[in-house]
XYZ file of C-alpha atoms in Angstrom:
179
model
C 80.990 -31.038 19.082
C 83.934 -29.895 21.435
C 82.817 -26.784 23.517
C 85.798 -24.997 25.142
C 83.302 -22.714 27.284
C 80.289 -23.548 29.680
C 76.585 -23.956 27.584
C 73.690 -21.702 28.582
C 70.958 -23.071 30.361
C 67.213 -22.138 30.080
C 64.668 -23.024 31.973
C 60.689 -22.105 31.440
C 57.269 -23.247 33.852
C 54.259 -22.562 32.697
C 50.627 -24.031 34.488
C 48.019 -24.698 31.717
C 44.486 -25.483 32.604
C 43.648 -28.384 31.289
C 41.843 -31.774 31.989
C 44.837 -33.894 31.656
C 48.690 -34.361 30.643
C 47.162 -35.984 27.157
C 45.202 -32.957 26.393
C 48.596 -30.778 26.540
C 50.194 -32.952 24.554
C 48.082 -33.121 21.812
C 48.260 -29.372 21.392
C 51.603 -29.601 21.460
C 51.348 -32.124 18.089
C 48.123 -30.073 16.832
C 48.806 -28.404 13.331
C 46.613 -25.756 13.428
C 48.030 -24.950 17.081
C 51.233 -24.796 15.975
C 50.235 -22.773 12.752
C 48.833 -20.022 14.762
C 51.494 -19.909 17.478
C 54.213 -20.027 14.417
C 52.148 -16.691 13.194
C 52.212 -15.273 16.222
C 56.329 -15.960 17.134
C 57.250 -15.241 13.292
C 58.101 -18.480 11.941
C 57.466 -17.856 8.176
C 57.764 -21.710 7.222
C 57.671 -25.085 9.487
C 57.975 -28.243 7.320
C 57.749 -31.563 8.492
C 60.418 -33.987 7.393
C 59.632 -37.125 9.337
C 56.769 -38.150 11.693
C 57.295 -41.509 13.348
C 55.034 -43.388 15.675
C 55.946 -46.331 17.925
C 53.257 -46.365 20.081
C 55.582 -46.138 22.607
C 57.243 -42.995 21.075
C 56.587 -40.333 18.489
C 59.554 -38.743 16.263
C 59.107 -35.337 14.720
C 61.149 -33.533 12.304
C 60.795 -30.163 11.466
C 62.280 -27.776 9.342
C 61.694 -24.496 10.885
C 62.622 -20.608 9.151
C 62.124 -17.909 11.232
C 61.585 -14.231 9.965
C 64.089 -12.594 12.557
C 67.628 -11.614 11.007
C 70.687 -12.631 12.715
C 72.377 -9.782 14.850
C 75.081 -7.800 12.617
C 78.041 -9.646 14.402
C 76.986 -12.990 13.037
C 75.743 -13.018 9.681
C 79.498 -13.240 8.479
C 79.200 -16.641 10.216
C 76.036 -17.440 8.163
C 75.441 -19.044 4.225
C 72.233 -19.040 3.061
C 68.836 -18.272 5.143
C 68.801 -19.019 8.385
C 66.640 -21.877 9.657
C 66.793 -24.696 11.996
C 65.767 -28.032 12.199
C 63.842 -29.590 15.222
C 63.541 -32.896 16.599
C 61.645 -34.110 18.826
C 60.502 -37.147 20.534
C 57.542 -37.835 23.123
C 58.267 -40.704 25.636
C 54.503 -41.098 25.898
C 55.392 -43.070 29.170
C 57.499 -41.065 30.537
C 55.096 -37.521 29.513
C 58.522 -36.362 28.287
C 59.445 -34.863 24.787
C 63.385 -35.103 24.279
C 63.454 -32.218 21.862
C 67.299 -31.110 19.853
C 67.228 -28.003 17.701
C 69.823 -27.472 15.121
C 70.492 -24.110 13.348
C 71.748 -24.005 10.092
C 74.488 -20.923 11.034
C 77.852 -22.152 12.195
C 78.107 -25.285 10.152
C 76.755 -27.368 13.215
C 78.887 -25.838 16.005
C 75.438 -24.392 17.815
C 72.720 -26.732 19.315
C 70.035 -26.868 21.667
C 68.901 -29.407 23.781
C 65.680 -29.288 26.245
C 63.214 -31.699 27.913
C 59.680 -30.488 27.760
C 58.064 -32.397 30.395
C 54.674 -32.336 31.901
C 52.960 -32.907 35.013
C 49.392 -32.788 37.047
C 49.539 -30.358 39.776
C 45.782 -30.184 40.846
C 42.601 -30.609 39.426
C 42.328 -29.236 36.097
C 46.173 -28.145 36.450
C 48.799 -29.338 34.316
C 52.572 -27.844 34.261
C 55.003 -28.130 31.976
C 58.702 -27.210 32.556
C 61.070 -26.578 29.480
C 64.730 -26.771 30.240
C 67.822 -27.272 28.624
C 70.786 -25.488 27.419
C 72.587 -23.448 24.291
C 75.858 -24.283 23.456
C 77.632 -22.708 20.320
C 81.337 -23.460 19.608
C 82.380 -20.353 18.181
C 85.533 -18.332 19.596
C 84.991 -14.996 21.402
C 81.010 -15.112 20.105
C 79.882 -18.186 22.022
C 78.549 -16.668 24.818
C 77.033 -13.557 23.375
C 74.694 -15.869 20.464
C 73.799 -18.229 22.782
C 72.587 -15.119 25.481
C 70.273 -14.145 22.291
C 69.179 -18.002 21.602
C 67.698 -18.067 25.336
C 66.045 -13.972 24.742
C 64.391 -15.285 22.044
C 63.094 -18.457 23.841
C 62.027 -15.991 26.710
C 60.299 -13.964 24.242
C 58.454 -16.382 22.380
C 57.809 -18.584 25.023
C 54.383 -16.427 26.961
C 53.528 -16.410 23.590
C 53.076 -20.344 22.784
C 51.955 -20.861 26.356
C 48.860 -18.088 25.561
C 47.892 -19.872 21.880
C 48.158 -23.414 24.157
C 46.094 -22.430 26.621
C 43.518 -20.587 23.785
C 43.824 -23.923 22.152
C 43.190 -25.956 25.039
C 40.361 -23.972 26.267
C 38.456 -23.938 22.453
C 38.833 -28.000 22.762
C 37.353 -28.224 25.750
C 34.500 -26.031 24.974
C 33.882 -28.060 21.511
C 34.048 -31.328 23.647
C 31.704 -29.806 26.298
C 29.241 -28.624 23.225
C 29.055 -32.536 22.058
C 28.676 -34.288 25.310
């Protein structure tokens, strides 16, 4: 992809209670987590197209379709109903996920690329920063869709954090009740 203009970058912190790095990342690969926090964001479908494990590494593919419309000025731009599709791969080593997200409008000239990385901060404290950037190749519109790209990150993003922690707390509570 050749951009002529300079991407937009995103950035998002979040602290999660939670026992350990491991227990963030498996909500982060939970189904029924992601079911509920797809509900909650409006994400009508989320299909999984490949799911590869290395040990080392895990590959996810996702087909994604949002219930949002595109703004007015785009949908010209746009064949068929919008959706993207989502990859992303966990450096279990690293406690990195390398995730790309490709919408179907603009006939591949928009992408998005973030690291979602996690860390211990303190006892029972784990934070995760997601940061990347939006870059769409479009003349005189680049700037403008990829400004609504990162609002809807910024909107959806408390969201998932709330349903991870929710999650996160109702695991350790079921794990508590068994011990």
């Amino acid at each position: 992809m050749t951009c002529n203009h300079v991407v937009t970058p995103f950035a998002f912190e979040h602290t999660f209670q939670a026992a350990s790095v491991a227990d963030v990342f498996a909500a982060y690969f939970d189904p029924t987590l992601q079911t509920e926090a797809d509900r909650r964001v409006e994400i009508v479908e989320r299909s999984v197209l490949e799911l590869e494990d290395h040990g080392d590494r895990l590959r996810r593919v996702t087909r994604v379709v949002p219930r949002r419309q595109l703004p007015v000025f785009v949908r010209p731009l746009v064949t068929g109903k919008l959706h993207y599709v989502e990859t992303a791969t966990w450096r279990r080593r690293d406690d990195e996920i390398d995730i790309e997200i490709r919408p179907s409008m603009l006939g591949g000239r928009a992408v998005i690329t973030a690291l979602y990385r996690l860390s211990r901060v303190g006892s029972g404290l784990i934070h995760r920063r997601y940061q990347g950037s939006v870059s769409v190749d479009v003349a005189l519109f680049s700037s403008r869709i990829e400004r609504g790209i990162v609002a809807d990150f910024e909107r959806s993003m408390p969201i998932t954090a709330a349903c991870t922690q929710a999650w996160l707390e109702r695991s350790s509570r079921s794990v508590s009740a068994q011990a």
